[in-house]
GROMACS .gro file of C-alpha atoms in nm:
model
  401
    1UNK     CA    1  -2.742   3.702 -11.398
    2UNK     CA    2  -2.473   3.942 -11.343
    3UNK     CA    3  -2.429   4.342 -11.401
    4UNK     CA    4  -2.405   4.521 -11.751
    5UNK     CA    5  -2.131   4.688 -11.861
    6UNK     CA    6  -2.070   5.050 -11.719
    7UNK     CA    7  -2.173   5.255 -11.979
    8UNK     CA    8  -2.130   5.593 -11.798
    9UNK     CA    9  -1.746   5.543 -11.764
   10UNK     CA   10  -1.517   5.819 -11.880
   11UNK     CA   11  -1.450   5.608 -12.197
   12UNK     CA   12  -1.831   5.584 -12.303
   13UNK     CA   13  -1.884   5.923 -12.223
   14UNK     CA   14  -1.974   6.122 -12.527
   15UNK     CA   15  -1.893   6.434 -12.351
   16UNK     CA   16  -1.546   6.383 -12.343
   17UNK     CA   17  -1.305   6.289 -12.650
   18UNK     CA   18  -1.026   6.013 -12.573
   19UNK     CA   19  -0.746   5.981 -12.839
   20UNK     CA   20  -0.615   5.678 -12.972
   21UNK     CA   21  -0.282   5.557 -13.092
   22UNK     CA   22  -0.251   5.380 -13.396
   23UNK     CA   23  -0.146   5.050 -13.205
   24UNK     CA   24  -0.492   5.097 -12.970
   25UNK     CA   25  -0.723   5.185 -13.278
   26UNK     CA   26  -0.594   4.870 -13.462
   27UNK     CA   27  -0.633   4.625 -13.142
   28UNK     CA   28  -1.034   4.776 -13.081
   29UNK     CA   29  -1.083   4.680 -13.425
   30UNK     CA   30  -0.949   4.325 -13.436
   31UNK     CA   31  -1.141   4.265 -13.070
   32UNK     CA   32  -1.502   4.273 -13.180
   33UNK     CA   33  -1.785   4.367 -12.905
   34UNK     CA   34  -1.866   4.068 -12.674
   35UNK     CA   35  -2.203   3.993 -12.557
   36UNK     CA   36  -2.231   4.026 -12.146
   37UNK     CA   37  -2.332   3.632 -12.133
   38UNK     CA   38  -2.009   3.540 -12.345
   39UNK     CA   39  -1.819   3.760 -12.124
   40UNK     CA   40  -1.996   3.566 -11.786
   41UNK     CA   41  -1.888   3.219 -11.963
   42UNK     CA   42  -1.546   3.333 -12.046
   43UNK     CA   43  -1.514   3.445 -11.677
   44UNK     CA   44  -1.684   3.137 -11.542
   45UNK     CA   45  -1.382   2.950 -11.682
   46UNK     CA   46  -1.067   3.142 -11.517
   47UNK     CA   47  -0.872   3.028 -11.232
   48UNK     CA   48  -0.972   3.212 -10.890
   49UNK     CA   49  -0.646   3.351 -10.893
   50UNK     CA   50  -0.717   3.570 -11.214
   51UNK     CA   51  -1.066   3.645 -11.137
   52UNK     CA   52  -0.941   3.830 -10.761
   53UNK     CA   53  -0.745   4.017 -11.027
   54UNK     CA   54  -1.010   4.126 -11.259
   55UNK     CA   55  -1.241   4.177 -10.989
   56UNK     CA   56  -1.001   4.504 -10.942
   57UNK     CA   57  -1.106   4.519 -11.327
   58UNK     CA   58  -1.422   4.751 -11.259
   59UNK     CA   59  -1.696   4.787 -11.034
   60UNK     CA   60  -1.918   4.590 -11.270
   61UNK     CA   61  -1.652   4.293 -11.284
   62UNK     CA   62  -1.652   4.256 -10.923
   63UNK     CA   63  -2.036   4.284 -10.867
   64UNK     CA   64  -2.026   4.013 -11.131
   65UNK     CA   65  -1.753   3.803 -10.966
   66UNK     CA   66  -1.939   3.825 -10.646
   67UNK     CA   67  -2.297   3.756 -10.713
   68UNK     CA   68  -2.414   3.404 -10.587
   69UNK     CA   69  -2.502   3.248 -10.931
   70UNK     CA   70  -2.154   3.362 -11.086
   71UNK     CA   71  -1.967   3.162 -10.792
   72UNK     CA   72  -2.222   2.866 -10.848
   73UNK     CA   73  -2.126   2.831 -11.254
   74UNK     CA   74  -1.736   2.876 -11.138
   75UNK     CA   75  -1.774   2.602 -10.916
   76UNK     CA   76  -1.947   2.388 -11.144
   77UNK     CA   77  -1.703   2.454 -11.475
   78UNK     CA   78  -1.359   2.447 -11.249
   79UNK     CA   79  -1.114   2.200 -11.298
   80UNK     CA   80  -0.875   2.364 -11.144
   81UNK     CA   81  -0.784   2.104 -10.882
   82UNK     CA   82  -0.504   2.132 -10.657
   83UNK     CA   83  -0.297   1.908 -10.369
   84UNK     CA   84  -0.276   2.035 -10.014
   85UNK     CA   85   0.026   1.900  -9.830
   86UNK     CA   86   0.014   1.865  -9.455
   87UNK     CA   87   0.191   1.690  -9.180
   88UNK     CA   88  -0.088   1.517  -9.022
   89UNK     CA   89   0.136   1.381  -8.692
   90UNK     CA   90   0.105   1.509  -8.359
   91UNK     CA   91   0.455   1.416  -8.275
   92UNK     CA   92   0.621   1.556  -8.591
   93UNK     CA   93   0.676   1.932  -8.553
   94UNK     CA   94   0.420   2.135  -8.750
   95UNK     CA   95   0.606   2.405  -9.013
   96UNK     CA   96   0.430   2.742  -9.024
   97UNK     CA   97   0.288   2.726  -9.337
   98UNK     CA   98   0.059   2.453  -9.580
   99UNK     CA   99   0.174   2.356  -9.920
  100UNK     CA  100   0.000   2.304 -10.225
  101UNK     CA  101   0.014   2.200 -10.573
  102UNK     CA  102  -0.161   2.167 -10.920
  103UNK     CA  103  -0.293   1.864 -10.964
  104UNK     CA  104  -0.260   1.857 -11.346
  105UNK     CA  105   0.069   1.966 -11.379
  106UNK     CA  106   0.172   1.658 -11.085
  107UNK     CA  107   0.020   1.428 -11.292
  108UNK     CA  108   0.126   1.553 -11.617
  109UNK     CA  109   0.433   1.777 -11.583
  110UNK     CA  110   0.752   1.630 -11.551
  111UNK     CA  111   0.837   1.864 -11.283
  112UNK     CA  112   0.624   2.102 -11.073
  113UNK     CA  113   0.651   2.370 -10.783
  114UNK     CA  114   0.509   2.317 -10.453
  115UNK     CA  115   0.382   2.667 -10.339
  116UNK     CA  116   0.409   2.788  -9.913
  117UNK     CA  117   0.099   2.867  -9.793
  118UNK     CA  118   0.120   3.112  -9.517
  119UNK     CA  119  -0.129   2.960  -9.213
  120UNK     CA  120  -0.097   2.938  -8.836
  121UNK     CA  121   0.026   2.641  -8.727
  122UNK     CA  122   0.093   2.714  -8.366
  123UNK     CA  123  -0.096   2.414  -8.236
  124UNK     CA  124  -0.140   2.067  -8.402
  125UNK     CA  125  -0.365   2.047  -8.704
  126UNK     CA  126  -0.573   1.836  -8.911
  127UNK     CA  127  -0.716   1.866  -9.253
  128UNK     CA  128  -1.064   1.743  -9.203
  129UNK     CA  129  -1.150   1.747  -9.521
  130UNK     CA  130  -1.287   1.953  -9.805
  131UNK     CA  131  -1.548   2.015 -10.012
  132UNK     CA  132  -1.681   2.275 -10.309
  133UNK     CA  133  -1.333   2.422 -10.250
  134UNK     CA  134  -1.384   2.534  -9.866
  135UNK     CA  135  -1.134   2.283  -9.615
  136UNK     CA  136  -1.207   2.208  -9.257
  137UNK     CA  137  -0.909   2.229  -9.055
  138UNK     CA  138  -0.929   2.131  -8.684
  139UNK     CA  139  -0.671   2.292  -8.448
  140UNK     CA  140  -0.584   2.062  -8.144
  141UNK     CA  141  -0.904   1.888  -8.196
  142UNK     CA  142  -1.086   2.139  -8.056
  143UNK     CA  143  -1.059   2.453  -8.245
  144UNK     CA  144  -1.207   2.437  -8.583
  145UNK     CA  145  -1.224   2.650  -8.937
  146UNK     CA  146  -1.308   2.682  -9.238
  147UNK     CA  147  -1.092   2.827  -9.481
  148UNK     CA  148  -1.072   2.882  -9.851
  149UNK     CA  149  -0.723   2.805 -10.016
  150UNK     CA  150  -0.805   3.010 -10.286
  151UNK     CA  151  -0.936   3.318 -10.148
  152UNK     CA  152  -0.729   3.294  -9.833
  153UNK     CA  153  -1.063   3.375  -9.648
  154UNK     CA  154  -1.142   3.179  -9.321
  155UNK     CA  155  -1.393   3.168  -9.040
  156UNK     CA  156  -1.362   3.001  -8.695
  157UNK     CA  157  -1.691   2.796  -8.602
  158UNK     CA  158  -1.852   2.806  -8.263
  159UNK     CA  159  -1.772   2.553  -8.009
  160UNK     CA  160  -1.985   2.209  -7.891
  161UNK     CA  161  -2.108   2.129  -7.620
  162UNK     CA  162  -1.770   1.946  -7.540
  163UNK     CA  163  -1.554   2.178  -7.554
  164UNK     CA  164  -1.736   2.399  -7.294
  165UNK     CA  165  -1.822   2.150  -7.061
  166UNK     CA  166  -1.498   1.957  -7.032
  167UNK     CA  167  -1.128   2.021  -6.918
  168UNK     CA  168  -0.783   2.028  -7.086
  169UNK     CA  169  -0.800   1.647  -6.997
  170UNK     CA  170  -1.018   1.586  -7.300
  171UNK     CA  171  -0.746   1.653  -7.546
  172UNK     CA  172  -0.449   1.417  -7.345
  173UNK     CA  173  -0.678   1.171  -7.303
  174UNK     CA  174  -1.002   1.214  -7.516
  175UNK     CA  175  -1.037   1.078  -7.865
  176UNK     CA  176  -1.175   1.287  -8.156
  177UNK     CA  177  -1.292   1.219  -8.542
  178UNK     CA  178  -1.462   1.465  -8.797
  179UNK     CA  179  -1.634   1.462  -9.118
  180UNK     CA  180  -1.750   1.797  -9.352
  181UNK     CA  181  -1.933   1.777  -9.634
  182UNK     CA  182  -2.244   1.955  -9.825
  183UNK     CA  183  -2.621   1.828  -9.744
  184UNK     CA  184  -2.734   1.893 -10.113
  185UNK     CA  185  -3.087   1.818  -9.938
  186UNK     CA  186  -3.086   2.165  -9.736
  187UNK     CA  187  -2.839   2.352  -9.943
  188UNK     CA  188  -2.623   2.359  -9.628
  189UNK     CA  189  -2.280   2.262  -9.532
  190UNK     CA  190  -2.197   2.055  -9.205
  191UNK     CA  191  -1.952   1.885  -8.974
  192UNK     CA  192  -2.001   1.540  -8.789
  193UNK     CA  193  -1.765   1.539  -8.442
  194UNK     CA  194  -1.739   1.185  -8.254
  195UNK     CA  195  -1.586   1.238  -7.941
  196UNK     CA  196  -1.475   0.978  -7.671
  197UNK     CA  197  -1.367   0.975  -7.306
  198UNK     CA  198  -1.373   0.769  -7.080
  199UNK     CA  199  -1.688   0.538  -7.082
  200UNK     CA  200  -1.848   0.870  -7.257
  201UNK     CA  201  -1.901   0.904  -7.666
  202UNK     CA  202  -2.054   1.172  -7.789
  203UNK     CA  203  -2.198   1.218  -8.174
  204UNK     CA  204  -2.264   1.607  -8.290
  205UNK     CA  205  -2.318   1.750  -8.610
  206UNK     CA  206  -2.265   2.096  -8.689
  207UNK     CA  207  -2.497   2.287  -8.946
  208UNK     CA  208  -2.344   2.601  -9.116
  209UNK     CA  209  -2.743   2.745  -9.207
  210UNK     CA  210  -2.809   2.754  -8.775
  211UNK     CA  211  -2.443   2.795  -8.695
  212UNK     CA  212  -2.510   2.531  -8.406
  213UNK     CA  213  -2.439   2.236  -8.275
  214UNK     CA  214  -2.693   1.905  -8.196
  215UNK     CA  215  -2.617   1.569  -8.100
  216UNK     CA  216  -2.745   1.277  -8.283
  217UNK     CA  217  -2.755   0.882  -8.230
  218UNK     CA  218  -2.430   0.697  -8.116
  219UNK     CA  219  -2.168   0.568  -8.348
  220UNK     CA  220  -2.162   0.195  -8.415
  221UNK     CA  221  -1.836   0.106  -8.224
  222UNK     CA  222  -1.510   0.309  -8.210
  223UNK     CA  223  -1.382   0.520  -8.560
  224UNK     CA  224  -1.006   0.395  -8.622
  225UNK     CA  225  -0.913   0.706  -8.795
  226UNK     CA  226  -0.906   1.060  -8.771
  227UNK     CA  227  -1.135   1.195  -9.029
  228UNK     CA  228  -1.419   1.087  -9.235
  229UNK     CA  229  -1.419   1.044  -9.630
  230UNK     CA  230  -1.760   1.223  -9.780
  231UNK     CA  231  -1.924   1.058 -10.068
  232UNK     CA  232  -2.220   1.130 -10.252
  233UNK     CA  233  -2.407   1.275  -9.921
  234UNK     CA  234  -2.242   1.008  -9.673
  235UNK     CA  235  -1.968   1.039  -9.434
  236UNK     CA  236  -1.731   0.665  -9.411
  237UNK     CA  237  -1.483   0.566  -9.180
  238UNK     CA  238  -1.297   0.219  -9.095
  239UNK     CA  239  -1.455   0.131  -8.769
  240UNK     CA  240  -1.423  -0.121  -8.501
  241UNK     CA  241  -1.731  -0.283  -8.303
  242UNK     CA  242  -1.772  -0.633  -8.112
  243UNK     CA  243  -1.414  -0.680  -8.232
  244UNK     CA  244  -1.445  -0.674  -8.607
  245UNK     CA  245  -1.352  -0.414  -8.835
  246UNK     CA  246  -1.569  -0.298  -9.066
  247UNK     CA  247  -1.696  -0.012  -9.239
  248UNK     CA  248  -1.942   0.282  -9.085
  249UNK     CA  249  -2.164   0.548  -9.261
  250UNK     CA  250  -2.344   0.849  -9.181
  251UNK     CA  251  -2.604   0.968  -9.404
  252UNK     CA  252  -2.545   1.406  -9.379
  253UNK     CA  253  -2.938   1.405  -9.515
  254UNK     CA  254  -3.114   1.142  -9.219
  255UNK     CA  255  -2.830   1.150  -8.967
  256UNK     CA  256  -2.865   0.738  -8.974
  257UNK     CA  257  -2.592   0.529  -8.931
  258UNK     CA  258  -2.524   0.224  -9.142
  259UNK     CA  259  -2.258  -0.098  -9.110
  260UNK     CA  260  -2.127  -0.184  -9.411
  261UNK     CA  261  -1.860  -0.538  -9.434
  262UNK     CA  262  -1.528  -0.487  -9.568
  263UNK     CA  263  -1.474  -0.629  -9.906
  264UNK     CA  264  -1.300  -0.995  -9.932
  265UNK     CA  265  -0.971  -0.970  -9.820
  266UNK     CA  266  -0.740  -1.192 -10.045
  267UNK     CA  267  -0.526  -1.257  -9.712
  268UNK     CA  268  -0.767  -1.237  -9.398
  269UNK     CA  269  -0.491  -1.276  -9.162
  270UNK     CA  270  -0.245  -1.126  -9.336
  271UNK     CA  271  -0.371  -0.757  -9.399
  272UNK     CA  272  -0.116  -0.476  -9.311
  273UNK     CA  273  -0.356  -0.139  -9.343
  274UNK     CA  274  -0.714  -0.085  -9.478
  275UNK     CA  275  -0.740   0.323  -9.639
  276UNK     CA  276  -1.039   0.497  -9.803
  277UNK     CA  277  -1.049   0.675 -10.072
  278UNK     CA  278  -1.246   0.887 -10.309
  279UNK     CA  279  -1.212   0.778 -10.700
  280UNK     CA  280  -1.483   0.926 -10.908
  281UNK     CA  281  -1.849   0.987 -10.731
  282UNK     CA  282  -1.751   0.640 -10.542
  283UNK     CA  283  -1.587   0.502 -10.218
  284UNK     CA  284  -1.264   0.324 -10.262
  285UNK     CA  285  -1.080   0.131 -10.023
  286UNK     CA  286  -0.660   0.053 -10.056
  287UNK     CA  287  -0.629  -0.266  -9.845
  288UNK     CA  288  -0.221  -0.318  -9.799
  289UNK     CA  289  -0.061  -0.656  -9.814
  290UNK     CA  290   0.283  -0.725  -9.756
  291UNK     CA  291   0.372  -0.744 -10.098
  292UNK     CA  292   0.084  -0.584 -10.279
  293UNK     CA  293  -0.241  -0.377 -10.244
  294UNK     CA  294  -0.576  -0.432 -10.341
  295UNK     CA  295  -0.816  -0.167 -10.490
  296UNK     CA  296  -1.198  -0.201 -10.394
  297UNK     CA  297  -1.483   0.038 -10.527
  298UNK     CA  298  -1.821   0.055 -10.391
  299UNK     CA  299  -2.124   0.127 -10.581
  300UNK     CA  300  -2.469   0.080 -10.434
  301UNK     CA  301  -2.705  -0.121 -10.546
  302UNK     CA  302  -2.442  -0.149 -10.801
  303UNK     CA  303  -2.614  -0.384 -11.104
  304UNK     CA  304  -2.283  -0.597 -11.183
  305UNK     CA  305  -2.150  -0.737 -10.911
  306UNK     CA  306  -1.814  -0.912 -10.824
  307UNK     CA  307  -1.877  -0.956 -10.461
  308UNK     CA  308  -2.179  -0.960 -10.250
  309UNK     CA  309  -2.182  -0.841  -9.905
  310UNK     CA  310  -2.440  -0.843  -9.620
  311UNK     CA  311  -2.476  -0.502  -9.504
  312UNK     CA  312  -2.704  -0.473  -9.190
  313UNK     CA  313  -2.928  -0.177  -9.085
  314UNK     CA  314  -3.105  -0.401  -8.810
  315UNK     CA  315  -3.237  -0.741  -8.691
  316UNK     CA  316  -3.522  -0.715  -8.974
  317UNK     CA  317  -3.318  -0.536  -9.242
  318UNK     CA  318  -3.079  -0.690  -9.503
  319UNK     CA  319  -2.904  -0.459  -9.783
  320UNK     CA  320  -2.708  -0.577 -10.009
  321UNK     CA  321  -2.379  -0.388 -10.133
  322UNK     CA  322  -2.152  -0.441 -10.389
  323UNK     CA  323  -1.770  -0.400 -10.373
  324UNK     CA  324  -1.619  -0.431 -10.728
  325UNK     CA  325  -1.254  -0.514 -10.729
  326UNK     CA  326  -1.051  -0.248 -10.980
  327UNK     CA  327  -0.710  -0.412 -10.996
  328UNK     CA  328  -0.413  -0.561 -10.778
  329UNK     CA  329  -0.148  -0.335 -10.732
  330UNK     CA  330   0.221  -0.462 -10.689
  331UNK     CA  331   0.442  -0.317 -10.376
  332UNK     CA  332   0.764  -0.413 -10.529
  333UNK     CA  333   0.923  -0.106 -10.473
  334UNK     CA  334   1.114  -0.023 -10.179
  335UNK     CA  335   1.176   0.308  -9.994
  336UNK     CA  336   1.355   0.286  -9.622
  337UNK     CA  337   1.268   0.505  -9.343
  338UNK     CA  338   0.922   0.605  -9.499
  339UNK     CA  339   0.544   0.474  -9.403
  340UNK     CA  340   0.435   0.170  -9.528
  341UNK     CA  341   0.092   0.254  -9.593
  342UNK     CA  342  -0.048   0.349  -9.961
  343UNK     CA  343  -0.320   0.605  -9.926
  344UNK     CA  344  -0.538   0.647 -10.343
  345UNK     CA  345  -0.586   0.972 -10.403
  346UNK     CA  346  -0.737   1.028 -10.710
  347UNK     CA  347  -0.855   0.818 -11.074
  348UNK     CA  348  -0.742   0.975 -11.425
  349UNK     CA  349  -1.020   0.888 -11.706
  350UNK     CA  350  -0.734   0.658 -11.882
  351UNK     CA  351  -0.732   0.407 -11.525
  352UNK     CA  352  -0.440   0.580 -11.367
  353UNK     CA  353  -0.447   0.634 -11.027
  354UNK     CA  354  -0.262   0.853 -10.752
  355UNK     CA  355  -0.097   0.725 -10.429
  356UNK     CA  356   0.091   0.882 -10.198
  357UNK     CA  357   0.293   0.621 -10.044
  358UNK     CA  358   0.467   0.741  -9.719
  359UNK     CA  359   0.585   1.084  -9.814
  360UNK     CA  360   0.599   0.984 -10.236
  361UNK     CA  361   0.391   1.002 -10.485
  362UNK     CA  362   0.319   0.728 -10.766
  363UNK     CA  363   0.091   0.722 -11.002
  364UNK     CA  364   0.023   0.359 -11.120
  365UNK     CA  365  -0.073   0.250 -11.479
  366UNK     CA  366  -0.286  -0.107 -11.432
  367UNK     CA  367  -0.266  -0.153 -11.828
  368UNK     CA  368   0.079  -0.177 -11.821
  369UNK     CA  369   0.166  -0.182 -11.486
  370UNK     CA  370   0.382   0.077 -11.499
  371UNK     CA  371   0.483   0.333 -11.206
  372UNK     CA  372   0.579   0.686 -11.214
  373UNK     CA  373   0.718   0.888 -10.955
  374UNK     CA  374   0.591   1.291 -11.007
  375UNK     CA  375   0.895   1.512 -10.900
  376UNK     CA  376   0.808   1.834 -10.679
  377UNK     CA  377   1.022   2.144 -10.617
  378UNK     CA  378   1.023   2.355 -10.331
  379UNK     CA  379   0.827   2.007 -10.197
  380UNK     CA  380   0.857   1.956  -9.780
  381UNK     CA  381   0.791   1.558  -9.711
  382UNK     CA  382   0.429   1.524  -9.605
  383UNK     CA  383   0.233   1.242  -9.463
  384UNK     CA  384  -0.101   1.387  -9.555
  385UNK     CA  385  -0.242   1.525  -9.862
  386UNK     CA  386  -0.585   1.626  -9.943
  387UNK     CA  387  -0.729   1.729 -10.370
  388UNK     CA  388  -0.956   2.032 -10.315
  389UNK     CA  389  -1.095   2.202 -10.613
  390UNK     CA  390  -1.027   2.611 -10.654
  391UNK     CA  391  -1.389   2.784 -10.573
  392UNK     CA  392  -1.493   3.153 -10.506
  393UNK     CA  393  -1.703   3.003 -10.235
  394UNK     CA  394  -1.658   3.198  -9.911
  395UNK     CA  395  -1.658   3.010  -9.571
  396UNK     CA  396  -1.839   3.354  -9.432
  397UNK     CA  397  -2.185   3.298  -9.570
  398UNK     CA  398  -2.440   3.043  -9.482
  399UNK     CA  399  -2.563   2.770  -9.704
  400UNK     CA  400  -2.338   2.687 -10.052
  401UNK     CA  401  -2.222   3.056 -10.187
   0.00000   0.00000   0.00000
């Protein structure tokens, strides 16, 4: 894996004689030779930002840097997570430009720096979602890319069937919803569009291997939200059909859709907003109360269960899934003129967990019930934020690298 050292540079050469200062001679000698695989591993390690840099390095480096296994171990040893902050409301005016953040040093630092990314915001946007460091971003619903934080590298997909077929009406009146995530099954990234107008609902999914679109079964009722969470190879979204609300998946591998019941709601009537979440390789769920929020965790075909719930395929088909309470959280904190919903964002090994509530975030302690408010410089109020992980992956190429 990789390419060897040039050994034909001017500084190998034995043809030509290089002097050394005192101070150079000393530093060769206290740097011993390193092996080409210690030198991958080392590499494998470094934030993308430093590897663009050492890419400059030497033609070996960037061959290196750019061969599909290399950008495979990155992915798999980076832990380089960061936050992307977006307003994610069509009637708030857009800025010109994303923010982001490290996601150690908000959960960590006493302080840290929010950083401008430049990007076009001339037309509403929404974060879709992200995965293996590449995020979806749709532009008034109907313009979609992928783009790579990171590498600032970004490609525009082709249109559906949808948008060629159907006038500007679609996007005053129409309703849209995405997904993105990875098909581990076919090596092969994708994108699930519902679209509704009218008495008309269309389901497509978009594969990045054919660069095409192809419609699939209906969805199961009417998504609630925007965009899809991606878990372990299934998309999720808070649905409604026959006027309940309940939970819907989409398997990326069989294209099936599956109802799944909401977990037991300490206050049936009394509910305020129901959020996913990702914590770990699991689906969470926030469900707000007045005065406090619930936080559910689903784990299928889980073997200790807290609550049992019917989750029906068909007329002949009975799964059972298992929602597993984590903890209560208490809302007695109070912020005027912000959002009252509580959206987790991520779970720290030690039980911690990361909200952003409204345009704040808090990260909540369940041992001792503590809360902590991260402060941000340089920080513009968002209402959506999305963790992506830093990745050489390019959105240019088909399939994973």
């Amino acid at each position: 894996m990789g390419c060897k050292p040039n050994f034909d540079s001017p500084i190998n050469s034995p043809s030509k004689k290089i002097k050394f200062t005192k101070h150079q001679t000393q530093t060769q000698e206290l740097i011993p030779h390193l092996p080409q695989e210690i030198i991958e591993e080392i590499l494998s390690r470094l934030p993308v930002k430093s590897l663009l840099k050492f890419s400059c390095v030497s033609k070996s480096w960037l061959s290196l840097i750019s061969t599909p296994n290399f950008i495979e171990t990155h992915l798999q040893n980076s832990s380089h997570h960061r936050i992307l902050l977006t307003i994610d409301d069509p009637y708030t005016d857009s800025p010109d430009y994303l923010q982001n953040c490290s996601l150690h040093s908000l959960l960590y630092n006493p302080v840290t720096d929010a950083m401008n990314i430049p990007w076009d915001w001339d037309e509403f946007s929404v974060v879709v979602g992200s995965c293996n460091g590449l995020v979806c971003i749709a532009k008034r619903f109907d313009k979609l890319f992928l783009w790579n934080p990171s590498t600032r590298k970004s490609r525009r997909l082709p249109f559906s069937v949808v948008e060629m077929f159907f006038n500007d009406d679609i996007y005053e009146f129409g309703y849209f919803t995405y997904g993105f995530g990875f098909d581990e099954s076919t090596n092969d990234y994708k994108i699930v569009k519902y679209f509704c107008y009218e008495h008309l609902t269309l389901v497509m999914i978009y594969s990045f291997k054919t660069d095409s679109w192809k419609h699939i079964e209906d969805f199961p009722g009417r998504p609630i939200k925007n965009t899809a969470k991606f878990v372990n190879g299934k998309f999720y979204w808070i649905a409604s059909h026959l006027l309940r609300i309940n939970i819907v998946s989409l398997d990326i591998e069989t294209q099936r859709f599956e109802e799944i019941e909401l977990p037991q709601l300490s206050e049936p009537d009394n509910y305020k907003h129901l959020t996913l979440g990702v914590s770990g390789e699991c689906l969470s769920m926030l469900i707000n109360y007045e005065k406090y929020g619930d936080l559910w965790i689903l784990k299928e075909r889980a073997w200790s269960k807290v609550v049992n719930i019917p989750f029906i395929v068909d007329d002949t088909k009975i799964f059972e899934q298992s929602w597993n309470k984590l903890f209560t959280i208490p809302f007695d904190i109070s912020y005027p003129g912000i959002f009252e919903e509580w959206t987790p964002l991520y779970m720290l090994n030690n039980g911690e967990i990361l909200l952003l509530f409204g345009t704040i975030f808090i990260v909540y302690n369940p041992k001792d019930k503590g809360l902590r408010c991260p402060i941000i410089n340089n920080f513009t109020p968002c209402l959506k934020a999305n963790i992506y992980v830093e990745s050489l992956v390019s959105p240019m190429d088909m399939g994973h690298t």
